[in-house]
Amino acid sequence: MTAIALWSVRTKRFSSILWVGLMLIAGSIGFIGQMGLHQLHLAVEQQAISWLSNGNSQETDFLKKQTNIGSLGLLKQSNEIIFRVAPEAKQIPPRLLREATYNRYNSSLWLALNPNFVPVQPKINATTWDLGDQLPNPSTITISAILQGKQGLLKLPDGTFKIDALPVSQMEKNKYGTIKVVGKVDMLAYRSYFNNNFSVDSPPTEDDLQIPKSEMAALNKILSQMAIQGKSPPEILDKIEWFFLKNFVYSLKLRGKDNDATPLSTFLLDTRSGHCEYFATAATLLLRKLGIPARYAVGYSVHEFSSLENQYIVRSRHAHAWTLAYIAGKWQAFDATPSDWESMEDAAAPRGAFISDLWSLLSYKILLGLRYLSASNGLKYGGVILLALIFFRRCNPNFKKTVRLLSKKQRWLKAIYNKDSLSPKSKFYLIEQALNESGLIRHPSESLKNWIERLKKEKPELYCLEELALLIEIHYCDRFDPKGIEDAQKAEFKLAIQSWIEQYRRQAIASNSQVNKSGKSPIAFLR
């Protein structure tokens, strides 16, 4: 409507097409700005919730986990991207990445009793950490995350036995598989090597069978409805999973407490609606009631692939809880939450999230760049160079003239370098020309030796390439040694080059399996 109103008073100096194009651009910028303000509003609201709750939901306490079981309202979670996962060779990553594990439940609170952290020593490179023995055929993923306050808990797949490219100063692990680090940098991009046959978790104890007395009645009633007696442990897991899927629904609505029963009992016997903390807690206690050791695990679900970043992204709302069951002599993940919880939360994601995702990607790339510069001392030396240029500019009134002269000199040197490889001052240029004509091009920044080494790997059938090492040495002596080589040696050098080129062309024409039957080296007399 604004464009229609302005059409009659538009300037005649520009074409109508240009005017319409500019109006469309202005409208698009306005629309994107409006969406950005909406995202800003959501971010401020989410941060206010975090401040009012005196904590950050992304920071996990390895000693205790206060759940929202029994709370009232709506469980609101942020759409913010908090870390990224890149599997090796476009493989599918593990669905669950664990952050912490707990073994004692009491009134909506999970505790880790006597975690017993022990230090982990790095390898000599200070970035490789072994949690166990090396296992064959491991799977690998790279996890890129921010280490808040330069300390925290690592997010890892079950079975991780080795962590690489992790520049932290201290690492500790406890008997529940929780890995705690103190970092040197905020931005991490570490690789996890894992195998399902390995576990850092300790064997079960009596605490892994503990059940609060207040939950006994509800658990007994649920088990009586499942007809699960006499079943094997794998069959028990299937029965529990099917029971929850058939009779319960996933919901982020928090229904509060019932004065006559515990929040978990109300969930099991009355509402039968809740989020992952309800399902994971109920499944853990049900397994314990059946004599199967179980623990409560928290972490994140990895299921959203970003085509924009070509890797998996994990948001704050992908935080998840599940059960670890000790079956057949090892701990295994058991997720009793109905499988549609991921699609339900994705459907409830705010519109226009791509704007915040773009900003998150830009911030991520900037942090990676700063990390690279910091590791290579680029920031330190860059700052010194910048200060030197500012000082030089202040002290030298002919600064611009100097810069122009340096620029001309740089172009002159570059021109000389580009011509050097084909300079007629050395007859070696004939060999380079012959190789280039065959499509064996030398890269601009590649030395002659590196070039020939690369060609020997790419073209092993050209055995004449082995004899170029001596010719290159003579070429360097002729070009760069102040004394150079004598005239007689130059004549021999020229003959050797011509002989090598003839041999090379015969090999290039012949089939790859043909062998030079003469056995005579064209540069034997130079040795």
Short mmCIF file of C-alpha atoms in Angstrom, two decimals:
data_model
loop_
_atom_site.label_atom_id
_atom_site.label_comp_id
_atom_site.label_asym_id
_atom_site.label_seq_id
_atom_site.Cartn_x
_atom_site.Cartn_y
_atom_site.Cartn_z
CA MET A 1 0.00 0.00 0.00
CA THR A 2 2.88 2.37 0.71
CA ALA A 3 4.41 1.57 -2.67
CA ILE A 4 1.11 2.33 -4.44
CA ALA A 5 0.84 5.66 -2.60
CA LEU A 6 4.40 6.62 -3.55
CA TRP A 7 4.10 5.53 -7.19
CA SER A 8 2.53 8.79 -8.35
CA VAL A 9 5.21 10.97 -6.72
CA ARG A 10 8.24 8.90 -7.66
CA THR A 11 11.18 10.65 -9.33
CA LYS A 12 11.41 10.48 -13.12
CA ARG A 13 15.21 10.32 -13.16
CA PHE A 14 15.23 6.53 -12.79
CA SER A 15 13.35 3.79 -14.63
CA SER A 16 10.21 2.21 -13.23
CA ILE A 17 11.92 -1.19 -13.05
CA LEU A 18 14.68 0.17 -10.84
CA TRP A 19 12.13 1.91 -8.59
CA VAL A 20 10.06 -1.28 -8.19
CA GLY A 21 13.22 -3.30 -7.49
CA LEU A 22 14.30 -0.90 -4.75
CA MET A 23 10.84 -1.03 -3.18
CA LEU A 24 10.97 -4.84 -3.15
CA ILE A 25 14.41 -4.77 -1.53
CA ALA A 26 13.19 -2.30 1.10
CA GLY A 27 10.16 -4.48 1.81
CA SER A 28 12.30 -7.61 2.12
CA ILE A 29 14.70 -5.89 4.52
CA GLY A 30 11.75 -4.72 6.58
CA PHE A 31 10.29 -8.22 6.72
CA ILE A 32 13.62 -9.77 7.76
CA GLY A 33 14.07 -7.04 10.38
CA GLN A 34 10.62 -7.74 11.79
CA MET A 35 11.42 -11.45 12.07
CA GLY A 36 14.73 -10.61 13.72
CA LEU A 37 12.98 -8.42 16.32
CA HIS A 38 10.61 -11.29 17.03
CA GLN A 39 13.56 -13.63 17.61
CA LEU A 40 15.19 -10.99 19.83
CA HIS A 41 12.02 -10.77 21.88
CA LEU A 42 11.98 -14.56 22.37
CA ALA A 43 15.67 -14.58 23.32
CA VAL A 44 15.18 -11.80 25.91
CA GLU A 45 12.18 -13.61 27.34
CA GLN A 46 14.13 -16.85 27.61
CA GLN A 47 17.08 -15.09 29.27
CA ALA A 48 14.74 -13.44 31.76
CA ILE A 49 13.37 -16.86 32.70
CA SER A 50 16.93 -18.09 33.20
CA TRP A 51 17.82 -15.10 35.41
CA LEU A 52 14.67 -15.45 37.51
CA SER A 53 15.33 -19.14 38.05
CA ASN A 54 18.87 -18.31 39.26
CA GLY A 55 20.55 -20.69 36.85
CA ASN A 56 21.37 -21.65 33.34
CA SER A 57 19.64 -24.80 32.08
CA GLN A 58 22.65 -25.64 29.93
CA GLU A 59 24.94 -26.10 32.94
CA THR A 60 24.62 -29.58 34.40
CA ASP A 61 25.56 -30.38 37.98
CA PHE A 62 27.33 -33.74 38.18
CA LEU A 63 26.26 -34.21 41.81
CA LYS A 64 22.51 -33.60 41.55
CA LYS A 65 19.77 -33.07 38.98
CA GLN A 66 16.65 -31.23 40.10
CA THR A 67 13.90 -32.37 37.74
CA ASN A 68 10.65 -30.58 36.87
CA ILE A 69 8.64 -33.53 38.15
CA GLY A 70 5.76 -32.08 40.16
CA SER A 71 6.17 -28.52 38.85
CA LEU A 72 3.22 -26.48 37.58
CA GLY A 73 3.00 -24.57 34.28
CA LEU A 74 4.55 -25.09 30.85
CA LEU A 75 8.07 -26.39 30.37
CA LYS A 76 9.62 -23.75 28.08
CA GLN A 77 12.87 -24.58 26.32
CA SER A 78 15.09 -22.45 24.14
CA ASN A 79 15.61 -23.00 20.41
CA GLU A 80 19.24 -21.87 20.71
CA ILE A 81 21.92 -24.04 19.08
CA ILE A 82 24.35 -25.05 21.82
CA PHE A 83 26.64 -27.52 20.04
CA ARG A 84 27.22 -29.30 16.73
CA VAL A 85 27.97 -32.91 15.79
CA ALA A 86 29.82 -33.99 12.65
CA PRO A 87 29.99 -37.77 12.10
CA GLU A 88 32.76 -39.32 10.05
CA ALA A 89 32.13 -39.95 6.33
CA LYS A 90 28.50 -38.80 6.46
CA GLN A 91 27.52 -41.58 8.85
CA ILE A 92 24.57 -41.29 11.21
CA PRO A 93 25.76 -40.24 14.70
CA PRO A 94 24.56 -41.94 17.91
CA ARG A 95 21.12 -40.66 18.86
CA LEU A 96 22.01 -39.93 22.48
CA LEU A 97 25.01 -38.05 23.88
CA ARG A 98 25.35 -38.44 27.64
CA GLU A 99 26.49 -35.65 29.95
CA ALA A 100 25.90 -36.98 33.49
CA THR A 101 24.50 -40.01 35.33
CA TYR A 102 22.78 -40.34 38.76
CA ASN A 103 21.77 -43.28 40.96
CA ARG A 104 19.64 -42.07 43.93
CA TYR A 105 16.10 -40.66 43.58
CA ASN A 106 14.29 -38.71 46.26
CA SER A 107 11.37 -36.26 45.89
CA SER A 108 11.97 -35.19 42.25
CA LEU A 109 15.73 -34.96 42.84
CA TRP A 110 18.35 -37.32 41.37
CA LEU A 111 21.74 -37.60 43.11
CA ALA A 112 25.11 -39.11 42.22
CA LEU A 113 26.31 -40.75 45.43
CA ASN A 114 30.08 -40.84 45.98
CA PRO A 115 31.04 -40.10 42.36
CA ASN A 116 34.76 -40.67 43.12
CA PHE A 117 36.36 -38.59 40.36
CA VAL A 118 39.84 -39.70 39.29
CA PRO A 119 42.23 -37.71 37.05
CA VAL A 120 42.87 -38.69 33.43
CA GLN A 121 46.37 -38.06 32.10
CA PRO A 122 46.82 -36.76 28.52
CA LYS A 123 49.18 -38.09 25.90
CA ILE A 124 52.43 -36.29 25.17
CA ASN A 125 50.68 -33.93 22.71
CA ALA A 126 48.42 -32.71 25.59
CA THR A 127 45.26 -32.95 23.42
CA THR A 128 44.69 -36.74 23.33
CA TRP A 129 43.04 -38.44 26.31
CA ASP A 130 42.58 -42.20 26.70
CA LEU A 131 39.67 -43.38 28.86
CA GLY A 132 40.44 -47.04 28.18
CA ASP A 133 42.31 -49.45 25.93
CA GLN A 134 42.37 -48.89 22.18
CA LEU A 135 39.62 -50.88 20.43
CA PRO A 136 39.49 -51.91 16.76
CA ASN A 137 37.08 -50.41 14.22
CA PRO A 138 35.88 -47.47 16.32
CA SER A 139 33.21 -44.98 15.26
CA THR A 140 34.16 -41.30 15.29
CA ILE A 141 32.29 -38.03 15.68
CA THR A 142 33.46 -34.44 16.14
CA ILE A 143 31.62 -32.32 18.69
CA SER A 144 31.91 -28.51 18.56
CA ALA A 145 30.74 -26.78 21.73
CA ILE A 146 31.30 -23.79 24.01
CA LEU A 147 32.91 -24.54 27.37
CA GLN A 148 31.16 -22.06 29.65
CA GLY A 149 33.60 -20.52 32.10
CA LYS A 150 36.32 -22.79 30.68
CA GLN A 151 35.01 -25.75 32.70
CA GLY A 152 32.14 -28.19 32.51
CA LEU A 153 30.99 -31.68 31.50
CA LEU A 154 31.70 -33.23 28.10
CA LYS A 155 28.88 -34.53 25.93
CA LEU A 156 29.93 -37.99 24.74
CA PRO A 157 28.41 -41.13 23.18
CA ASP A 158 28.36 -44.30 25.26
CA GLY A 159 31.46 -46.42 24.74
CA THR A 160 33.88 -43.51 24.33
CA PHE A 161 37.41 -44.80 24.97
CA LYS A 162 39.46 -41.99 23.42
CA ILE A 163 39.08 -38.21 23.01
CA ASP A 164 41.30 -36.31 20.60
CA ALA A 165 41.90 -32.65 19.67
CA LEU A 166 40.78 -31.54 23.15
CA PRO A 167 43.02 -28.71 24.44
CA VAL A 168 42.06 -28.75 28.13
CA SER A 169 44.37 -28.51 31.11
CA GLN A 170 42.60 -31.04 33.33
CA MET A 171 40.24 -34.00 32.92
CA GLU A 172 38.52 -36.20 35.50
CA LYS A 173 36.10 -39.10 35.21
CA ASN A 174 33.82 -40.65 37.80
CA LYS A 175 32.44 -44.15 38.18
CA TYR A 176 29.17 -43.17 36.47
CA GLY A 177 30.84 -42.23 33.18
CA THR A 178 30.69 -38.47 33.72
CA ILE A 179 33.70 -36.60 32.26
CA LYS A 180 34.62 -33.25 33.83
CA VAL A 181 37.18 -30.89 32.23
CA VAL A 182 38.88 -27.59 32.96
CA GLY A 183 39.75 -25.89 29.69
CA LYS A 184 42.31 -23.55 28.24
CA VAL A 185 39.93 -22.11 25.66
CA ASP A 186 36.18 -21.51 25.45
CA MET A 187 35.63 -23.00 21.99
CA LEU A 188 36.10 -26.77 21.70
CA ALA A 189 35.96 -29.08 18.68
CA TYR A 190 36.93 -32.51 19.99
CA ARG A 191 36.76 -35.99 18.43
CA SER A 192 35.25 -38.95 20.23
CA TYR A 193 36.29 -42.54 19.39
CA PHE A 194 33.73 -45.01 20.69
CA ASN A 195 32.84 -48.69 20.59
CA ASN A 196 29.75 -50.32 22.10
CA ASN A 197 31.91 -53.01 23.69
CA PHE A 198 33.54 -50.46 26.02
CA SER A 199 32.19 -48.63 29.07
CA VAL A 200 33.71 -46.28 31.66
CA ASP A 201 30.78 -46.89 34.03
CA SER A 202 31.42 -48.92 37.18
CA PRO A 203 29.56 -52.18 37.85
CA PRO A 204 26.24 -51.86 39.69
CA THR A 205 25.93 -51.56 43.48
CA GLU A 206 23.05 -51.74 45.96
CA ASP A 207 22.32 -48.06 45.26
CA ASP A 208 21.35 -49.00 41.70
CA LEU A 209 18.44 -51.00 43.12
CA GLN A 210 17.26 -48.41 45.65
CA ILE A 211 13.55 -47.38 45.48
CA PRO A 212 11.85 -44.72 47.67
CA LYS A 213 9.15 -46.27 49.85
CA SER A 214 6.72 -43.55 48.78
CA GLU A 215 6.79 -44.87 45.19
CA MET A 216 6.38 -48.58 45.98
CA ALA A 217 2.56 -48.73 45.81
CA ALA A 218 2.35 -47.06 42.39
CA LEU A 219 5.15 -49.22 40.96
CA ASN A 220 3.50 -52.45 42.18
CA LYS A 221 0.19 -51.43 40.64
CA ILE A 222 1.77 -50.64 37.27
CA LEU A 223 3.71 -53.92 37.22
CA SER A 224 0.51 -55.86 37.96
CA GLN A 225 -1.01 -54.35 34.81
CA MET A 226 1.93 -55.34 32.62
CA ALA A 227 2.01 -59.12 33.23
CA ILE A 228 5.79 -59.03 33.18
CA GLN A 229 6.70 -61.73 35.69
CA GLY A 230 9.04 -64.44 34.39
CA LYS A 231 10.19 -62.44 31.38
CA SER A 232 13.85 -62.11 30.37
CA PRO A 233 15.54 -58.68 30.75
CA PRO A 234 15.30 -57.85 26.99
CA GLU A 235 11.61 -58.84 27.03
CA ILE A 236 11.08 -56.66 30.11
CA LEU A 237 12.50 -53.64 28.27
CA ASP A 238 10.17 -54.28 25.33
CA LYS A 239 7.17 -54.63 27.66
CA ILE A 240 7.89 -51.38 29.50
CA GLU A 241 8.50 -49.48 26.26
CA TRP A 242 5.27 -50.79 24.73
CA PHE A 243 3.28 -50.06 27.92
CA PHE A 244 4.36 -46.40 27.95
CA LEU A 245 3.79 -46.01 24.21
CA LYS A 246 0.27 -47.45 24.39
CA ASN A 247 -1.00 -45.87 27.63
CA PHE A 248 0.93 -42.58 28.05
CA VAL A 249 1.41 -39.35 26.06
CA TYR A 250 4.29 -36.93 25.85
CA SER A 251 3.57 -33.39 27.01
CA LEU A 252 5.47 -30.29 28.14
CA LYS A 253 2.54 -29.19 30.32
CA LEU A 254 3.47 -29.38 34.00
CA ARG A 255 0.41 -30.38 36.05
CA GLY A 256 1.73 -29.69 39.56
CA LYS A 257 1.45 -31.89 42.64
CA ASP A 258 -1.29 -33.98 44.19
CA ASN A 259 -1.46 -33.66 47.96
CA ASP A 260 -2.51 -37.30 48.31
CA ALA A 261 0.27 -38.84 46.19
CA THR A 262 3.81 -38.19 44.97
CA PRO A 263 4.24 -36.44 41.60
CA LEU A 264 5.61 -39.66 40.05
CA SER A 265 2.71 -41.73 41.40
CA THR A 266 0.26 -39.17 40.00
CA PHE A 267 1.97 -39.49 36.61
CA LEU A 268 1.80 -43.30 36.65
CA LEU A 269 -1.73 -43.75 37.96
CA ASP A 270 -3.62 -40.57 37.09
CA THR A 271 -2.43 -38.07 34.46
CA ARG A 272 -0.27 -40.47 32.40
CA SER A 273 1.11 -37.42 30.62
CA GLY A 274 4.54 -35.82 31.01
CA HIS A 275 7.96 -35.10 29.60
CA CYS A 276 11.13 -37.21 29.42
CA GLU A 277 12.05 -36.76 33.10
CA TYR A 278 8.85 -38.55 34.12
CA PHE A 279 9.38 -41.45 31.70
CA ALA A 280 13.09 -41.90 32.51
CA THR A 281 12.49 -41.82 36.27
CA ALA A 282 9.54 -44.21 36.09
CA ALA A 283 11.43 -46.67 33.85
CA THR A 284 14.49 -46.58 36.13
CA LEU A 285 12.45 -47.39 39.24
CA LEU A 286 10.37 -50.05 37.47
CA LEU A 287 13.52 -51.89 36.36
CA ARG A 288 14.91 -51.73 39.89
CA LYS A 289 11.65 -53.13 41.24
CA LEU A 290 12.16 -56.10 38.88
CA GLY A 291 15.72 -56.61 40.14
CA ILE A 292 17.53 -55.02 37.17
CA PRO A 293 20.13 -52.39 38.20
CA ALA A 294 19.35 -49.06 36.57
CA ARG A 295 20.60 -45.46 36.58
CA TYR A 296 19.21 -42.11 35.45
CA ALA A 297 21.13 -40.39 32.58
CA VAL A 298 20.84 -36.90 31.14
CA GLY A 299 22.23 -35.42 27.95
CA TYR A 300 20.99 -34.54 24.49
CA SER A 301 19.25 -36.13 21.54
CA VAL A 302 21.02 -35.80 18.15
CA HIS A 303 18.46 -35.92 15.34
CA GLU A 304 18.34 -32.56 13.51
CA PHE A 305 20.54 -32.35 10.40
CA SER A 306 21.26 -28.84 9.12
CA SER A 307 21.71 -28.65 5.34
CA LEU A 308 22.96 -25.09 5.88
CA GLU A 309 25.92 -26.32 7.97
CA ASN A 310 26.15 -29.85 6.52
CA GLN A 311 26.25 -31.33 10.03
CA TYR A 312 23.94 -32.09 12.93
CA ILE A 313 22.92 -29.28 15.26
CA VAL A 314 21.74 -29.72 18.84
CA ARG A 315 19.49 -27.12 20.45
CA SER A 316 18.78 -26.43 24.09
CA ARG A 317 15.29 -27.96 23.69
CA HIS A 318 16.92 -31.24 22.58
CA ALA A 319 17.97 -31.89 26.19
CA HIS A 320 16.80 -35.35 27.17
CA ALA A 321 16.72 -37.91 29.99
CA TRP A 322 16.76 -41.70 29.71
CA THR A 323 17.64 -44.87 31.63
CA LEU A 324 20.80 -46.97 31.80
CA ALA A 325 19.97 -50.65 32.41
CA TYR A 326 22.56 -53.25 33.43
CA ILE A 327 21.83 -56.29 31.26
CA ALA A 328 24.10 -59.15 30.18
CA GLY A 329 27.06 -57.74 32.08
CA LYS A 330 27.05 -54.22 30.61
CA TRP A 331 25.17 -50.93 30.79
CA GLN A 332 22.91 -50.08 27.88
CA ALA A 333 20.73 -47.05 27.12
CA PHE A 334 16.97 -47.52 27.41
CA ASP A 335 14.71 -44.63 26.33
CA ALA A 336 11.13 -45.13 27.52
CA THR A 337 9.88 -41.73 26.32
CA PRO A 338 7.42 -42.12 23.40
CA SER A 339 9.38 -41.74 20.17
CA ASP A 340 7.19 -38.93 18.84
CA TRP A 341 8.56 -36.43 21.38
CA GLU A 342 11.20 -35.20 18.92
CA SER A 343 8.70 -34.45 16.15
CA MET A 344 6.32 -32.79 18.63
CA GLU A 345 9.00 -30.41 19.87
CA ASP A 346 10.28 -29.70 16.37
CA ALA A 347 6.71 -28.81 15.29
CA ALA A 348 6.48 -26.34 18.19
CA ALA A 349 9.70 -24.55 17.17
CA PRO A 350 9.30 -20.77 16.60
CA ARG A 351 8.83 -19.53 13.05
CA GLY A 352 11.68 -17.66 11.43
CA ALA A 353 14.24 -19.66 13.40
CA PHE A 354 16.47 -19.63 10.32
CA ILE A 355 17.48 -16.04 11.16
CA SER A 356 18.80 -16.98 14.60
CA ASP A 357 20.39 -20.10 13.04
CA LEU A 358 22.25 -17.91 10.54
CA TRP A 359 23.50 -15.70 13.36
CA SER A 360 24.55 -18.77 15.36
CA LEU A 361 26.46 -20.13 12.34
CA LEU A 362 28.21 -16.79 11.82
CA SER A 363 29.21 -16.63 15.50
CA TYR A 364 30.43 -20.22 15.33
CA LYS A 365 32.62 -19.51 12.28
CA ILE A 366 34.06 -16.38 13.91
CA LEU A 367 34.94 -18.34 17.06
CA LEU A 368 36.60 -21.05 14.97
CA GLY A 369 38.63 -18.41 13.16
CA LEU A 370 39.70 -16.76 16.41
CA ARG A 371 40.64 -20.16 17.81
CA TYR A 372 42.80 -20.88 14.77
CA LEU A 373 44.50 -17.47 14.97
CA SER A 374 45.09 -17.90 18.68
CA ALA A 375 46.61 -21.34 18.17
CA SER A 376 48.91 -20.03 15.42
CA ASN A 377 49.81 -16.79 17.28
CA GLY A 378 48.07 -14.91 14.48
CA LEU A 379 46.33 -12.56 16.89
CA LYS A 380 49.55 -11.72 18.73
CA TYR A 381 51.65 -11.09 15.64
CA GLY A 382 48.73 -9.45 13.83
CA GLY A 383 48.39 -6.97 16.68
CA VAL A 384 52.13 -6.24 16.63
CA ILE A 385 52.06 -5.64 12.87
CA LEU A 386 49.01 -3.40 13.19
CA LEU A 387 50.65 -1.29 15.92
CA ALA A 388 53.85 -1.07 13.84
CA LEU A 389 51.88 0.15 10.82
CA ILE A 390 50.06 2.74 12.90
CA PHE A 391 53.35 3.96 14.39
CA PHE A 392 55.00 4.01 10.96
CA ARG A 393 52.07 5.94 9.53
CA ARG A 394 52.33 8.51 12.30
CA CYS A 395 56.07 8.95 11.92
CA ASN A 396 56.38 8.77 8.13
CA PRO A 397 54.61 11.47 6.08
CA ASN A 398 55.42 9.53 2.87
CA PHE A 399 53.52 6.45 4.11
CA LYS A 400 51.20 6.20 1.09
CA LYS A 401 54.11 6.57 -1.31
CA THR A 402 55.99 3.82 0.53
CA VAL A 403 52.97 1.51 0.36
CA ARG A 404 52.69 2.08 -3.39
CA LEU A 405 56.39 1.30 -3.87
CA LEU A 406 56.07 -1.89 -1.78
CA SER A 407 53.03 -2.90 -3.79
CA LYS A 408 54.89 -2.38 -7.07
CA LYS A 409 57.84 -4.34 -5.72
CA GLN A 410 55.54 -7.18 -4.66
CA ARG A 411 53.98 -7.34 -8.14
CA TRP A 412 57.45 -7.29 -9.70
CA LEU A 413 58.66 -10.15 -7.49
CA LYS A 414 55.48 -12.11 -8.19
CA ALA A 415 56.00 -11.67 -11.93
CA ILE A 416 59.59 -12.90 -11.60
CA TYR A 417 58.43 -15.92 -9.58
CA ASN A 418 55.75 -16.83 -12.11
CA LYS A 419 58.28 -16.65 -14.93
CA ASP A 420 60.98 -18.46 -13.01
CA SER A 421 59.63 -21.94 -13.60
CA LEU A 422 59.86 -21.42 -17.37
CA SER A 423 62.98 -19.29 -17.42
CA PRO A 424 65.28 -20.11 -20.37
CA LYS A 425 68.30 -19.40 -18.12
CA SER A 426 68.10 -23.02 -17.05
CA LYS A 427 67.36 -25.82 -19.53
CA PHE A 428 65.31 -27.55 -16.85
CA TYR A 429 62.36 -25.51 -18.08
CA LEU A 430 62.14 -27.96 -21.03
CA ILE A 431 61.27 -30.77 -18.61
CA GLU A 432 58.63 -28.66 -16.90
CA GLN A 433 57.21 -27.73 -20.28
CA ALA A 434 57.04 -31.39 -21.36
CA LEU A 435 55.26 -32.38 -18.15
CA ASN A 436 52.82 -29.47 -18.43
CA GLU A 437 51.95 -30.49 -21.99
CA SER A 438 50.96 -33.90 -20.60
CA GLY A 439 48.65 -32.28 -18.07
CA LEU A 440 51.02 -32.73 -15.11
CA ILE A 441 50.77 -29.14 -13.92
CA ARG A 442 52.88 -27.74 -11.12
CA HIS A 443 50.95 -25.73 -8.52
CA PRO A 444 51.99 -22.05 -8.15
CA SER A 445 53.16 -22.51 -4.55
CA GLU A 446 54.74 -25.95 -5.11
CA SER A 447 58.50 -26.39 -5.14
CA LEU A 448 60.10 -28.53 -7.83
CA LYS A 449 60.95 -31.27 -5.34
CA ASN A 450 57.45 -31.40 -3.86
CA TRP A 451 55.98 -31.37 -7.37
CA ILE A 452 58.02 -34.36 -8.49
CA GLU A 453 57.29 -36.25 -5.24
CA ARG A 454 53.58 -35.73 -5.86
CA LEU A 455 53.86 -36.91 -9.47
CA LYS A 456 55.71 -40.05 -8.38
CA LYS A 457 52.75 -40.96 -6.14
CA GLU A 458 50.15 -40.10 -8.76
CA LYS A 459 52.01 -41.69 -11.71
CA PRO A 460 54.01 -44.65 -10.35
CA GLU A 461 54.19 -46.16 -13.84
CA LEU A 462 56.51 -43.30 -14.94
CA TYR A 463 59.70 -44.69 -13.40
CA CYS A 464 61.76 -42.02 -15.16
CA LEU A 465 60.52 -39.54 -12.56
CA GLU A 466 62.94 -41.13 -10.10
CA GLU A 467 65.87 -39.69 -12.07
CA LEU A 468 64.68 -36.10 -11.79
CA ALA A 469 66.11 -35.70 -8.27
CA LEU A 470 69.68 -35.31 -9.59
CA LEU A 471 68.59 -33.00 -12.41
CA ILE A 472 66.79 -30.75 -9.90
CA GLU A 473 69.92 -30.52 -7.75
CA ILE A 474 72.00 -29.49 -10.80
CA HIS A 475 69.27 -27.00 -11.77
CA TYR A 476 69.37 -25.42 -8.29
CA CYS A 477 73.17 -25.27 -8.41
CA ASP A 478 73.06 -23.61 -11.82
CA ARG A 479 70.43 -21.05 -10.80
CA PHE A 480 71.25 -20.19 -7.20
CA ASP A 481 74.89 -21.09 -6.47
CA PRO A 482 77.04 -17.96 -6.94
CA LYS A 483 79.73 -20.11 -8.54
CA GLY A 484 77.26 -21.88 -10.79
CA ILE A 485 78.44 -24.84 -12.88
CA GLU A 486 81.16 -25.01 -15.50
CA ASP A 487 80.51 -24.83 -19.26
CA ALA A 488 81.31 -28.51 -19.73
CA GLN A 489 78.83 -29.43 -17.04
CA LYS A 490 76.20 -27.20 -18.64
CA ALA A 491 76.65 -29.08 -21.94
CA GLU A 492 76.29 -32.43 -20.16
CA PHE A 493 73.27 -31.05 -18.28
CA LYS A 494 71.62 -30.06 -21.56
CA LEU A 495 72.23 -33.51 -23.09
CA ALA A 496 70.87 -35.23 -19.98
CA ILE A 497 67.70 -33.15 -20.11
CA GLN A 498 67.15 -33.92 -23.80
CA SER A 499 67.74 -37.63 -23.14
CA TRP A 500 65.28 -37.62 -20.21
CA ILE A 501 62.60 -35.89 -22.29
CA GLU A 502 62.96 -38.50 -25.05
CA GLN A 503 62.65 -41.30 -22.52
CA TYR A 504 59.62 -39.64 -20.87
CA ARG A 505 57.82 -39.25 -24.18
CA ARG A 506 58.45 -42.90 -25.06
CA GLN A 507 56.95 -43.94 -21.71
CA ALA A 508 53.99 -41.60 -22.13
CA ILE A 509 53.18 -43.12 -25.53
CA ALA A 510 53.64 -46.70 -24.35
CA SER A 511 51.04 -48.53 -22.25
CA ASN A 512 51.15 -48.35 -18.47
CA SER A 513 52.42 -51.90 -18.22
CA GLN A 514 55.33 -51.45 -20.64
CA VAL A 515 58.78 -51.58 -19.10
CA ASN A 516 61.88 -49.79 -20.42
CA LYS A 517 63.98 -52.70 -21.72
CA SER A 518 67.14 -50.72 -22.36
CA GLY A 519 67.96 -50.50 -18.67
CA LYS A 520 70.21 -47.57 -19.37
CA SER A 521 69.71 -44.35 -17.43
CA PRO A 522 69.82 -41.17 -19.56
CA ILE A 523 71.71 -39.34 -16.85
CA ALA A 524 74.05 -42.10 -15.78
CA PHE A 525 77.09 -40.20 -17.05
CA LEU A 526 76.25 -37.28 -14.69
CA ARG A 527 76.75 -39.51 -11.68
#
